[in-house]
Amino acid sequence: MEQLRMKISKILILFALLTITACDGLFDYSPYVIDYSGQNKSVNQKNIKKLFSQKIDDTTIIALTGDTHRFYDETVDFVKAVNKKSSVDLVIHVGDITDFGLPKQYEWANSILLKLSSPYFVVVGNHDLVGNGSTAYKEMFGAFNYSFIYDSLKFIFVNTNSREFKFSGNVPDINWLEAQLQPNDNFTNAVVIFHVPPMDGDFNSSLEQAFHNTLTRYNNVLFATHGHLHHYEIYKPYNDSISYINVYGVEHRKFNIIKITNNKFEIETCEF
Amino acid sequence: MNFKIVLIIAFFLLCSRLDAYSQDSQDTDSAKYTKFLPDYVKLQFAGGIGFLSLGLGYTFFDHRLDVSFFYGYVPIFISIDDLHSVSLQLTGKLIRIKVNEDIDLLPLNIGFFIHHTFGNEYWISLPSHYPDEYYWWAPGRNAGLFIGGEIKTKLLSDKTPASGTAFYVRVGSRGLYIASMFGNSAIPLSEIIEVGFGVAIYR
């Protein structure tokens, strides 16, 4: 009996060691574990740093995508297509980088976007906030609302996923947006990026007018861009000066390039 | 798969046991009560249901089916927030090889589990601020499948009331991971695999 027990113990120890070595990374503790490190942390800050290290010329070129959800293969092809264009200054993802808001989906999507040669910025989408997705977003990318100035252009990313916050009245944060748009010497125009457009049912309807009024207040918004609806359209929903650009969902295998020169923009569609 | 369905199945399985016991009229009262005690306790490492999960359960159909209830815990040093969860795990043991008097080898176990993490963000039924069918899945209801193996020994049987100790391994995945990988070659299989192992002490 004693001998047998020794034998079993030895086999088990060996077996456990083998499993642990062979399966490192395969041991999953929960679908909601968030343990980001390295390239999966402070992604926005890292990309801002990367953006600022680029040489500035008279044209800013932006590649736009969004609603990548579970379209991983399409996202891979999008990255390849954008990398082929040498002059893209930055890539903007208009939200829903995940489908179920799972921490792993954040990692999978980011592992693909990390292959972009250009710096990339992701605004939070409604799907990204399901489960503990809001914590995952903050851990991986940073604050929901953020902005930076590049080449006298202010890029403002704002969380408009009102429904995910039970239409609490704080989303979108109008005061924050207003403060961001207040003119100063550092920027001439602004580009405002969000996921849910203001006329959508997932946007807090009591904030719709205030939101749009804020965008028009200083007459310095070059255009607003959003996702959520998966199709491309450039339109002026409030019949005023502000153009809204609805961005292709990546599954269409199309994306838009926006070229900004002298406070004017032109837009082209690329297929991949 | 609905929690309710799983609970109903579990309930019927329990009823079938109770039925068997009630026919056993020679039992003394205390022996009857002992039979309600779980057939085993399990301690599992990983496998997607906790860093460490403590389980108990019953066996059915001559030890061919284990129905286990686990409480799983993920401590804060593993994840940004600690996680508490429960899961119900059904393990069918398809092949049993008697190696010798003391050792049984069960090389083909298959299983199903349903997993719930505690916390408001892990809702099971769609909260009222969403329109019907706004999201088709529920973060609080994760189900998955696994395959595994087990070695059943007489360890601990001579010094304790336990009849034996089993060691098992399970390799699985869950619906939301499989759905994520479906139609994509960009996600390697290893990314959606959840490996776990554990020990079961049988009564």
CSV table of C-alpha atoms in Angstrom, one decimal:
chain,number,residue,atom,x,y,z
A,1,MET,CA,0.0,0.0,0.0
A,2,GLU,CA,2.8,2.4,1.0
A,3,GLN,CA,4.7,1.6,-2.1
A,4,LEU,CA,1.6,2.1,-4.3
A,5,ARG,CA,1.0,5.5,-2.7
A,6,MET,CA,4.5,6.6,-3.4
A,7,LYS,CA,4.1,5.5,-7.0
A,8,ILE,CA,0.8,7.4,-7.4
A,9,SER,CA,2.2,10.5,-5.8
A,10,LYS,CA,5.2,10.5,-8.1
A,11,ILE,CA,3.1,10.0,-11.2
A,12,LEU,CA,0.8,12.8,-10.1
A,13,ILE,CA,3.5,15.3,-9.3
A,14,LEU,CA,5.1,14.6,-12.7
A,15,PHE,CA,1.8,14.8,-14.4
A,16,ALA,CA,0.9,18.1,-12.6
A,17,LEU,CA,4.3,19.6,-13.5
A,18,LEU,CA,3.9,18.5,-17.1
A,19,THR,CA,0.5,20.0,-17.3
A,20,ILE,CA,1.5,23.3,-15.8
A,21,THR,CA,4.5,23.7,-18.1
A,22,ALA,CA,2.6,22.6,-21.2
A,23,CYS,CA,-0.5,24.6,-20.5
A,24,ASP,CA,1.0,27.9,-19.3
A,25,GLY,CA,-1.6,30.4,-20.5
A,26,LEU,CA,-4.3,27.8,-21.0
A,27,PHE,CA,-5.4,27.9,-17.4
A,28,ASP,CA,-8.4,30.2,-17.3
A,29,TYR,CA,-9.8,31.3,-14.0
A,30,SER,CA,-12.8,33.2,-15.2
A,31,PRO,CA,-14.0,35.0,-18.4
A,32,TYR,CA,-13.9,38.2,-16.3
A,33,VAL,CA,-10.3,38.1,-15.2
A,34,ILE,CA,-8.6,41.4,-16.1
A,35,ASP,CA,-4.8,41.2,-15.8
A,36,TYR,CA,-3.6,43.4,-18.7
A,37,SER,CA,0.1,44.2,-18.8
A,38,GLY,CA,2.6,45.6,-21.3
A,39,GLN,CA,1.0,46.5,-24.7
A,40,ASN,CA,-2.5,45.9,-23.3
A,41,LYS,CA,-2.2,48.7,-20.8
A,42,SER,CA,-2.6,52.5,-21.2
A,43,VAL,CA,-3.0,52.0,-25.0
A,44,ASN,CA,-4.3,55.5,-25.6
A,45,GLN,CA,-1.4,57.2,-23.8
A,46,LYS,CA,1.1,55.0,-25.7
A,47,ASN,CA,-0.5,56.0,-29.0
A,48,ILE,CA,-0.6,59.7,-28.2
A,49,LYS,CA,3.1,59.4,-27.5
A,50,LYS,CA,3.6,57.7,-30.8
A,51,LEU,CA,1.5,60.2,-32.6
A,52,PHE,CA,3.5,63.1,-31.1
A,53,SER,CA,6.8,61.6,-32.3
A,54,GLN,CA,5.6,61.7,-35.9
A,55,LYS,CA,6.6,64.5,-38.2
A,56,ILE,CA,3.9,67.0,-38.8
A,57,ASP,CA,3.1,68.1,-42.4
A,58,ASP,CA,0.3,70.3,-43.9
A,59,THR,CA,-2.1,67.4,-44.3
A,60,THR,CA,-3.5,65.2,-41.5
A,61,ILE,CA,-4.7,61.8,-42.8
A,62,ILE,CA,-7.1,59.7,-40.7
A,63,ALA,CA,-8.2,56.1,-41.4
A,64,LEU,CA,-11.6,55.3,-39.9
A,65,THR,CA,-13.1,52.0,-38.9
A,66,GLY,CA,-15.4,50.7,-36.2
A,67,ASP,CA,-17.8,48.1,-34.9
A,68,THR,CA,-15.3,45.4,-35.3
A,69,HIS,CA,-17.1,43.1,-32.8
A,70,ARG,CA,-16.3,39.5,-33.7
A,71,PHE,CA,-15.1,40.3,-37.2
A,72,TYR,CA,-11.5,39.5,-36.3
A,73,ASP,CA,-10.4,38.3,-39.7
A,74,GLU,CA,-11.8,41.4,-41.4
A,75,THR,CA,-10.0,43.5,-38.8
A,76,VAL,CA,-6.8,41.8,-39.7
A,77,ASP,CA,-7.3,42.6,-43.3
A,78,PHE,CA,-8.2,46.2,-42.4
A,79,VAL,CA,-4.9,46.6,-40.6
A,80,LYS,CA,-3.0,45.2,-43.6
A,81,ALA,CA,-4.9,47.5,-46.0
A,82,VAL,CA,-4.1,50.6,-43.8
A,83,ASN,CA,-0.5,49.6,-43.4
A,84,LYS,CA,-0.1,49.6,-47.1
A,85,LYS,CA,-1.0,53.3,-47.2
A,86,SER,CA,2.2,55.0,-46.0
A,87,SER,CA,0.8,58.4,-45.2
A,88,VAL,CA,-1.9,57.6,-42.6
A,89,ASP,CA,-1.2,59.8,-39.5
A,90,LEU,CA,-3.7,58.0,-37.2
A,91,VAL,CA,-6.4,55.4,-37.1
A,92,ILE,CA,-9.7,56.0,-35.4
A,93,HIS,CA,-11.9,53.2,-34.2
A,94,VAL,CA,-15.5,54.5,-33.5
A,95,GLY,CA,-16.3,51.9,-30.9
A,96,ASP,CA,-17.5,48.3,-30.3
A,97,ILE,CA,-14.0,46.9,-30.4
A,98,THR,CA,-15.6,43.9,-28.6
A,99,ASP,CA,-18.9,42.0,-29.0
A,100,PHE,CA,-19.6,40.7,-25.5
A,101,GLY,CA,-17.4,43.2,-23.6
A,102,LEU,CA,-15.2,40.3,-22.5
A,103,PRO,CA,-11.7,41.1,-21.2
A,104,LYS,CA,-10.4,38.4,-23.7
A,105,GLN,CA,-12.1,40.0,-26.6
A,106,TYR,CA,-10.4,43.3,-25.7
A,107,GLU,CA,-7.1,41.4,-25.8
A,108,TRP,CA,-7.9,39.7,-29.1
A,109,ALA,CA,-8.9,43.0,-30.8
A,110,ASN,CA,-6.0,44.9,-29.4
A,111,SER,CA,-3.5,42.2,-30.5
A,112,ILE,CA,-4.7,42.9,-34.1
A,113,LEU,CA,-4.7,46.7,-33.8
A,114,LEU,CA,-1.2,46.6,-32.4
A,115,LYS,CA,0.0,45.5,-35.8
A,116,LEU,CA,-1.0,49.0,-37.2
A,117,SER,CA,2.0,51.0,-38.2
A,118,SER,CA,0.1,54.2,-37.3
A,119,PRO,CA,-1.1,55.2,-33.8
A,120,TYR,CA,-4.7,54.2,-33.2
A,121,PHE,CA,-7.4,55.5,-30.9
A,122,VAL,CA,-10.6,53.7,-29.8
A,123,VAL,CA,-13.7,55.3,-28.4
A,124,VAL,CA,-15.9,53.2,-26.1
A,125,GLY,CA,-18.9,51.5,-27.7
A,126,ASN,CA,-22.0,50.1,-26.0
A,127,HIS,CA,-20.9,46.4,-26.5
A,128,ASP,CA,-17.6,47.3,-24.9
A,129,LEU,CA,-19.4,48.1,-21.6
A,130,VAL,CA,-21.3,44.9,-21.1
A,131,GLY,CA,-20.3,42.7,-18.0
A,132,ASN,CA,-17.1,44.2,-16.6
A,133,GLY,CA,-16.1,45.6,-20.0
A,134,SER,CA,-16.1,49.2,-18.6
A,135,THR,CA,-13.2,48.2,-16.3
A,136,ALA,CA,-11.5,46.4,-19.1
A,137,TYR,CA,-11.7,49.5,-21.3
A,138,LYS,CA,-10.3,51.7,-18.6
A,139,GLU,CA,-7.5,49.2,-17.9
A,140,MET,CA,-6.6,48.8,-21.5
A,141,PHE,CA,-7.2,52.2,-23.1
A,142,GLY,CA,-7.8,54.7,-20.2
A,143,ALA,CA,-10.6,57.3,-19.6
A,144,PHE,CA,-13.8,57.1,-21.6
A,145,ASN,CA,-13.6,60.8,-22.4
A,146,TYR,CA,-10.2,62.0,-23.6
A,147,SER,CA,-8.7,64.4,-26.1
A,148,PHE,CA,-5.4,65.5,-27.6
A,149,ILE,CA,-4.2,68.1,-30.0
A,150,TYR,CA,-2.3,67.1,-33.1
A,151,ASP,CA,-1.2,69.6,-35.8
A,152,SER,CA,-3.6,72.3,-34.5
A,153,LEU,CA,-6.5,69.8,-34.6
A,154,LYS,CA,-8.2,68.7,-31.4
A,155,PHE,CA,-9.4,65.1,-31.4
A,156,ILE,CA,-12.2,64.7,-28.8
A,157,PHE,CA,-13.4,61.2,-27.9
A,158,VAL,CA,-16.6,61.2,-25.9
A,159,ASN,CA,-18.7,58.4,-24.4
A,160,THR,CA,-22.2,58.6,-25.8
A,161,ASN,CA,-23.5,55.2,-24.8
A,162,SER,CA,-26.3,56.6,-22.6
A,163,ARG,CA,-28.3,53.4,-22.5
A,164,GLU,CA,-25.4,51.5,-20.9
A,165,PHE,CA,-25.5,54.0,-18.1
A,166,LYS,CA,-29.3,53.7,-17.7
A,167,PHE,CA,-29.8,57.2,-19.3
A,168,SER,CA,-28.5,58.6,-16.0
A,169,GLY,CA,-28.0,62.1,-17.5
A,170,ASN,CA,-24.2,62.0,-17.2
A,171,VAL,CA,-23.6,60.3,-20.5
A,172,PRO,CA,-22.6,62.0,-22.7
A,173,ASP,CA,-20.8,64.5,-20.3
A,174,ILE,CA,-21.9,67.8,-21.9
A,175,ASN,CA,-19.9,69.9,-19.5
A,176,TRP,CA,-16.7,68.1,-20.3
A,177,LEU,CA,-17.4,68.3,-24.1
A,178,GLU,CA,-18.1,72.0,-23.7
A,179,ALA,CA,-14.8,72.5,-21.9
A,180,GLN,CA,-12.9,70.6,-24.5
A,181,LEU,CA,-14.3,72.7,-27.3
A,182,GLN,CA,-13.6,76.1,-25.7
A,183,PRO,CA,-11.3,77.8,-28.1
A,184,ASN,CA,-7.6,78.4,-27.2
A,185,ASP,CA,-4.4,79.1,-29.1
A,186,ASN,CA,-3.4,75.4,-29.2
A,187,PHE,CA,-6.0,74.3,-31.8
A,188,THR,CA,-8.1,75.8,-34.6
A,189,ASN,CA,-10.6,73.0,-35.3
A,190,ALA,CA,-11.9,69.9,-33.5
A,191,VAL,CA,-12.9,66.5,-34.6
A,192,VAL,CA,-15.4,64.9,-32.3
A,193,ILE,CA,-15.6,61.1,-32.1
A,194,PHE,CA,-18.3,59.0,-30.4
A,195,HIS,CA,-20.0,55.7,-30.8
A,196,VAL,CA,-23.8,56.3,-30.6
A,197,PRO,CA,-25.1,59.2,-32.7
A,198,PRO,CA,-27.3,61.7,-30.9
A,199,MET,CA,-30.5,60.9,-32.9
A,200,ASP,CA,-30.3,57.2,-31.9
A,201,GLY,CA,-32.5,55.5,-29.4
A,202,ASP,CA,-29.5,54.5,-27.4
A,203,PHE,CA,-28.5,58.2,-26.9
A,204,ASN,CA,-30.2,60.0,-24.0
A,205,SER,CA,-32.9,62.0,-25.9
A,206,SER,CA,-33.0,64.7,-23.2
A,207,LEU,CA,-29.4,65.5,-24.0
A,208,GLU,CA,-29.6,65.3,-27.7
A,209,GLN,CA,-30.2,69.0,-28.3
A,210,ALA,CA,-27.6,70.1,-25.7
A,211,PHE,CA,-25.1,67.8,-27.3
A,212,HIS,CA,-25.5,69.2,-30.8
A,213,ASN,CA,-25.7,72.8,-29.5
A,214,THR,CA,-22.4,72.2,-27.8
A,215,LEU,CA,-20.8,71.0,-31.0
A,216,THR,CA,-22.0,74.1,-32.8
A,217,ARG,CA,-21.3,76.6,-30.1
A,218,TYR,CA,-17.8,77.7,-31.0
A,219,ASN,CA,-18.1,77.1,-34.7
A,220,ASN,CA,-14.9,75.0,-34.5
A,221,VAL,CA,-16.0,71.5,-35.1
A,222,LEU,CA,-14.7,70.3,-38.5
A,223,PHE,CA,-16.8,67.2,-38.4
A,224,ALA,CA,-18.3,64.6,-36.0
A,225,THR,CA,-17.8,60.9,-36.6
A,226,HIS,CA,-19.6,57.9,-35.1
A,227,GLY,CA,-20.3,54.2,-35.5
A,228,HIS,CA,-23.0,52.0,-34.1
A,229,LEU,CA,-25.0,51.8,-37.4
A,230,HIS,CA,-22.4,50.0,-39.4
A,231,HIS,CA,-23.0,51.8,-42.7
A,232,TYR,CA,-21.3,54.7,-44.3
A,233,GLU,CA,-22.9,58.1,-44.7
A,234,ILE,CA,-21.9,61.7,-44.6
A,235,TYR,CA,-24.8,63.8,-43.5
A,236,LYS,CA,-26.0,66.9,-41.8
A,237,PRO,CA,-28.7,65.7,-39.4
A,238,TYR,CA,-29.5,69.1,-38.0
A,239,ASN,CA,-29.3,71.0,-41.3
A,240,ASP,CA,-26.4,73.2,-40.1
A,241,SER,CA,-22.7,73.4,-40.8
A,242,ILE,CA,-21.7,70.3,-38.9
A,243,SER,CA,-21.2,67.1,-41.0
A,244,TYR,CA,-21.6,63.8,-39.3
A,245,ILE,CA,-19.6,60.9,-40.7
A,246,ASN,CA,-21.1,57.5,-40.1
A,247,VAL,CA,-18.3,54.9,-40.4
A,248,TYR,CA,-18.4,51.5,-42.2
A,249,GLY,CA,-18.6,48.5,-39.9
A,250,VAL,CA,-15.4,46.5,-40.7
A,251,GLU,CA,-17.5,43.6,-42.0
A,252,HIS,CA,-18.2,45.7,-45.2
A,253,ARG,CA,-14.5,45.4,-46.0
A,254,LYS,CA,-14.4,49.1,-46.7
A,255,PHE,CA,-13.0,52.0,-44.7
A,256,ASN,CA,-12.7,55.7,-45.1
A,257,ILE,CA,-9.7,57.9,-45.3
A,258,ILE,CA,-10.1,61.5,-44.4
A,259,LYS,CA,-7.6,64.1,-45.5
A,260,ILE,CA,-7.6,67.4,-43.6
A,261,THR,CA,-5.7,70.4,-45.2
A,262,ASN,CA,-6.2,74.0,-44.3
A,263,ASN,CA,-9.3,73.3,-42.1
A,264,LYS,CA,-11.1,71.5,-44.9
A,265,PHE,CA,-11.6,67.8,-45.2
A,266,GLU,CA,-12.1,65.4,-48.1
A,267,ILE,CA,-13.1,61.8,-47.7
A,268,GLU,CA,-12.5,58.7,-49.8
A,269,THR,CA,-13.5,55.1,-49.5
A,270,CYS,CA,-11.1,52.2,-49.8
A,271,GLU,CA,-12.0,48.6,-50.2
A,272,PHE,CA,-10.0,45.7,-48.9
B,1,MET,CA,-29.1,26.8,-22.1
B,2,ASN,CA,-31.2,28.1,-19.3
B,3,PHE,CA,-30.4,28.0,-15.6
B,4,LYS,CA,-33.9,26.8,-15.0
B,5,ILE,CA,-33.5,23.8,-17.3
B,6,VAL,CA,-30.3,22.8,-15.5
B,7,LEU,CA,-32.0,23.1,-12.2
B,8,ILE,CA,-34.9,21.0,-13.3
B,9,ILE,CA,-32.6,18.3,-14.5
B,10,ALA,CA,-30.6,18.5,-11.2
B,11,PHE,CA,-33.9,18.3,-9.3
B,12,PHE,CA,-35.1,15.2,-11.2
B,13,LEU,CA,-31.8,13.5,-10.6
B,14,LEU,CA,-32.0,14.2,-6.9
B,15,CYS,CA,-35.6,12.9,-6.8
B,16,SER,CA,-34.5,9.6,-8.4
B,17,ARG,CA,-32.0,9.2,-5.6
B,18,LEU,CA,-34.5,10.0,-2.9
B,19,ASP,CA,-36.8,7.5,-4.5
B,20,ALA,CA,-34.2,4.8,-4.3
B,21,TYR,CA,-33.5,5.5,-0.7
B,22,SER,CA,-37.1,5.5,0.4
B,23,GLN,CA,-37.5,1.9,-1.0
B,24,ASP,CA,-34.5,0.9,1.2
B,25,SER,CA,-36.6,0.2,4.3
B,26,GLN,CA,-33.9,-1.5,6.4
B,27,ASP,CA,-32.0,1.8,6.7
B,28,THR,CA,-31.8,3.2,10.2
B,29,ASP,CA,-32.7,6.9,10.4
B,30,SER,CA,-29.1,8.0,10.8
B,31,ALA,CA,-28.0,6.0,7.8
B,32,LYS,CA,-30.8,7.6,5.8
B,33,TYR,CA,-29.4,11.0,6.6
B,34,THR,CA,-25.9,10.0,5.7
B,35,LYS,CA,-27.1,9.1,2.3
B,36,PHE,CA,-28.2,12.7,1.7
B,37,LEU,CA,-24.6,13.8,2.3
B,38,PRO,CA,-22.7,14.7,-0.9
B,39,ASP,CA,-20.9,11.7,-2.4
B,40,TYR,CA,-17.7,13.7,-2.8
B,41,VAL,CA,-16.0,17.0,-2.4
B,42,LYS,CA,-13.9,18.5,-5.2
B,43,LEU,CA,-11.2,21.1,-5.3
B,44,GLN,CA,-10.5,22.4,-8.7
B,45,PHE,CA,-7.7,24.6,-10.0
B,46,ALA,CA,-8.6,26.9,-13.0
B,47,GLY,CA,-10.9,25.5,-15.7
B,48,GLY,CA,-12.6,28.8,-16.1
B,49,ILE,CA,-14.8,28.6,-13.0
B,50,GLY,CA,-12.4,30.1,-10.5
B,51,PHE,CA,-8.8,30.2,-9.5
B,52,LEU,CA,-9.7,27.7,-6.9
B,53,SER,CA,-13.2,26.2,-6.8
B,54,LEU,CA,-14.6,24.1,-4.0
B,55,GLY,CA,-17.3,21.7,-5.1
B,56,LEU,CA,-19.6,19.1,-3.8
B,57,GLY,CA,-22.0,16.8,-5.5
B,58,TYR,CA,-23.6,13.4,-6.2
B,59,THR,CA,-22.9,10.6,-8.5
B,60,PHE,CA,-25.6,8.8,-10.5
B,61,PHE,CA,-25.9,5.7,-12.6
B,62,ASP,CA,-23.2,3.7,-10.9
B,63,HIS,CA,-20.7,6.5,-10.8
B,64,ARG,CA,-21.1,7.3,-14.5
B,65,LEU,CA,-22.5,10.8,-13.9
B,66,ASP,CA,-21.2,13.5,-11.5
B,67,VAL,CA,-23.4,16.5,-10.8
B,68,SER,CA,-21.2,19.0,-9.0
B,69,PHE,CA,-21.9,22.4,-7.5
B,70,PHE,CA,-18.9,24.7,-7.3
B,71,TYR,CA,-18.1,27.9,-5.6
B,72,GLY,CA,-15.2,29.5,-7.4
B,73,TYR,CA,-13.0,32.3,-6.2
B,74,VAL,CA,-10.5,34.5,-8.1
B,75,PRO,CA,-8.3,36.5,-5.7
B,76,ILE,CA,-7.3,40.1,-6.3
B,77,PHE,CA,-3.7,39.3,-7.2
B,78,ILE,CA,-5.0,37.3,-10.3
B,79,SER,CA,-7.5,39.9,-11.5
B,80,ILE,CA,-8.1,43.6,-11.0
B,81,ASP,CA,-11.2,42.8,-9.0
B,82,ASP,CA,-11.7,39.6,-7.0
B,83,LEU,CA,-14.4,37.4,-8.5
B,84,HIS,CA,-17.0,35.1,-6.8
B,85,SER,CA,-18.9,32.7,-8.8
B,86,VAL,CA,-20.9,29.5,-8.8
B,87,SER,CA,-21.2,26.8,-11.3
B,88,LEU,CA,-23.0,23.6,-11.9
B,89,GLN,CA,-20.9,21.0,-13.7
B,90,LEU,CA,-22.2,17.7,-15.2
B,91,THR,CA,-19.5,15.1,-15.9
B,92,GLY,CA,-20.3,12.0,-17.8
B,93,LYS,CA,-17.8,9.2,-17.4
B,94,LEU,CA,-17.9,7.1,-20.6
B,95,ILE,CA,-15.0,4.7,-20.1
B,96,ARG,CA,-13.8,3.0,-16.9
B,97,ILE,CA,-10.8,0.8,-16.9
B,98,LYS,CA,-9.9,-1.2,-13.8
B,99,VAL,CA,-6.1,-1.1,-13.7
B,100,ASN,CA,-5.9,-3.0,-10.4
B,101,GLU,CA,-7.6,-3.5,-7.1
B,102,ASP,CA,-6.8,0.1,-6.1
B,103,ILE,CA,-6.8,2.1,-9.3
B,104,ASP,CA,-9.5,2.9,-11.9
B,105,LEU,CA,-8.7,4.9,-15.0
B,106,LEU,CA,-11.4,7.0,-16.6
B,107,PRO,CA,-9.8,8.2,-19.8
B,108,LEU,CA,-12.9,9.8,-21.4
B,109,ASN,CA,-15.0,12.1,-19.3
B,110,ILE,CA,-17.2,14.7,-21.1
B,111,GLY,CA,-19.0,17.5,-19.4
B,112,PHE,CA,-21.2,20.5,-19.5
B,113,PHE,CA,-21.0,23.4,-17.1
B,114,ILE,CA,-23.0,26.6,-16.5
B,115,HIS,CA,-21.3,29.4,-14.7
B,116,HIS,CA,-22.6,32.5,-12.9
B,117,THR,CA,-20.4,35.3,-11.6
B,118,PHE,CA,-21.8,37.4,-8.7
B,119,GLY,CA,-22.2,41.1,-9.3
B,120,ASN,CA,-24.7,43.5,-10.8
B,121,GLU,CA,-22.8,43.8,-14.0
B,122,TYR,CA,-23.1,40.0,-14.6
B,123,TRP,CA,-26.9,40.0,-15.1
B,124,ILE,CA,-28.8,36.9,-16.2
B,125,SER,CA,-32.0,38.4,-17.5
B,126,LEU,CA,-31.7,41.6,-19.6
B,127,PRO,CA,-32.1,44.6,-17.3
B,128,SER,CA,-35.1,46.8,-17.9
B,129,HIS,CA,-33.2,49.7,-19.4
B,130,TYR,CA,-32.7,47.6,-22.6
B,131,PRO,CA,-35.4,46.9,-25.1
B,132,ASP,CA,-36.3,43.2,-25.6
B,133,GLU,CA,-33.6,41.1,-27.2
B,134,TYR,CA,-31.1,44.0,-27.2
B,135,TYR,CA,-28.3,41.6,-26.4
B,136,TRP,CA,-28.7,37.9,-27.2
B,137,TRP,CA,-26.3,36.7,-24.5
B,138,ALA,CA,-26.1,37.3,-20.8
B,139,PRO,CA,-22.8,38.1,-19.0
B,140,GLY,CA,-24.0,36.3,-15.9
B,141,ARG,CA,-24.9,33.0,-17.7
B,142,ASN,CA,-21.9,31.4,-19.3
B,143,ALA,CA,-22.1,27.8,-20.4
B,144,GLY,CA,-19.5,25.6,-21.8
B,145,LEU,CA,-18.3,22.0,-22.6
B,146,PHE,CA,-15.2,20.1,-21.6
B,147,ILE,CA,-13.5,16.8,-22.0
B,148,GLY,CA,-11.2,15.2,-19.5
B,149,GLY,CA,-9.8,12.2,-17.7
B,150,GLU,CA,-9.6,10.9,-14.2
B,151,ILE,CA,-7.6,8.5,-12.0
B,152,LYS,CA,-9.5,7.1,-9.1
B,153,THR,CA,-7.4,5.7,-6.3
B,154,LYS,CA,-7.9,4.3,-2.8
B,155,LEU,CA,-5.8,7.1,-1.4
B,156,LEU,CA,-7.0,8.2,2.1
B,157,SER,CA,-9.3,5.2,2.3
B,158,ASP,CA,-7.4,3.4,5.0
B,159,LYS,CA,-7.0,6.3,7.4
B,160,THR,CA,-10.2,8.3,6.9
B,161,PRO,CA,-13.9,7.5,6.2
B,162,ALA,CA,-13.3,8.4,2.6
B,163,SER,CA,-13.6,5.6,0.1
B,164,GLY,CA,-11.0,7.0,-2.2
B,165,THR,CA,-9.4,10.0,-3.9
B,166,ALA,CA,-9.6,10.9,-7.6
B,167,PHE,CA,-7.5,13.2,-9.7
B,168,TYR,CA,-8.9,14.7,-12.8
B,169,VAL,CA,-8.0,17.0,-15.7
B,170,ARG,CA,-10.5,18.9,-17.9
B,171,VAL,CA,-10.0,20.8,-21.1
B,172,GLY,CA,-12.9,22.9,-22.3
B,173,SER,CA,-14.2,26.1,-23.7
B,174,ARG,CA,-17.3,28.2,-23.2
B,175,GLY,CA,-20.1,29.3,-25.6
B,176,LEU,CA,-19.0,33.0,-25.8
B,177,TYR,CA,-15.4,32.0,-26.6
B,178,ILE,CA,-16.5,29.5,-29.3
B,179,ALA,CA,-18.8,32.1,-30.8
B,180,SER,CA,-15.9,34.6,-30.9
B,181,MET,CA,-13.7,32.2,-32.7
B,182,PHE,CA,-16.4,30.9,-35.1
B,183,GLY,CA,-15.6,32.0,-38.7
B,184,ASN,CA,-12.3,33.5,-37.7
B,185,SER,CA,-8.8,32.2,-38.3
B,186,ALA,CA,-7.2,35.2,-36.4
B,187,ILE,CA,-8.0,33.6,-33.0
B,188,PRO,CA,-5.8,30.6,-32.2
B,189,LEU,CA,-7.6,27.7,-30.5
B,190,SER,CA,-5.3,27.9,-27.5
B,191,GLU,CA,-6.9,31.3,-26.8
B,192,ILE,CA,-10.3,29.9,-26.1
B,193,ILE,CA,-9.2,26.7,-24.2
B,194,GLU,CA,-9.7,26.5,-20.5
B,195,VAL,CA,-7.6,23.9,-18.8
B,196,GLY,CA,-8.2,22.9,-15.2
B,197,PHE,CA,-7.4,20.0,-12.9
B,198,GLY,CA,-8.7,18.9,-9.5
B,199,VAL,CA,-9.0,16.4,-6.8
B,200,ALA,CA,-12.1,14.6,-5.6
B,201,ILE,CA,-12.5,12.9,-2.3
B,202,TYR,CA,-15.3,10.3,-2.4
B,203,ARG,CA,-17.3,9.2,0.6
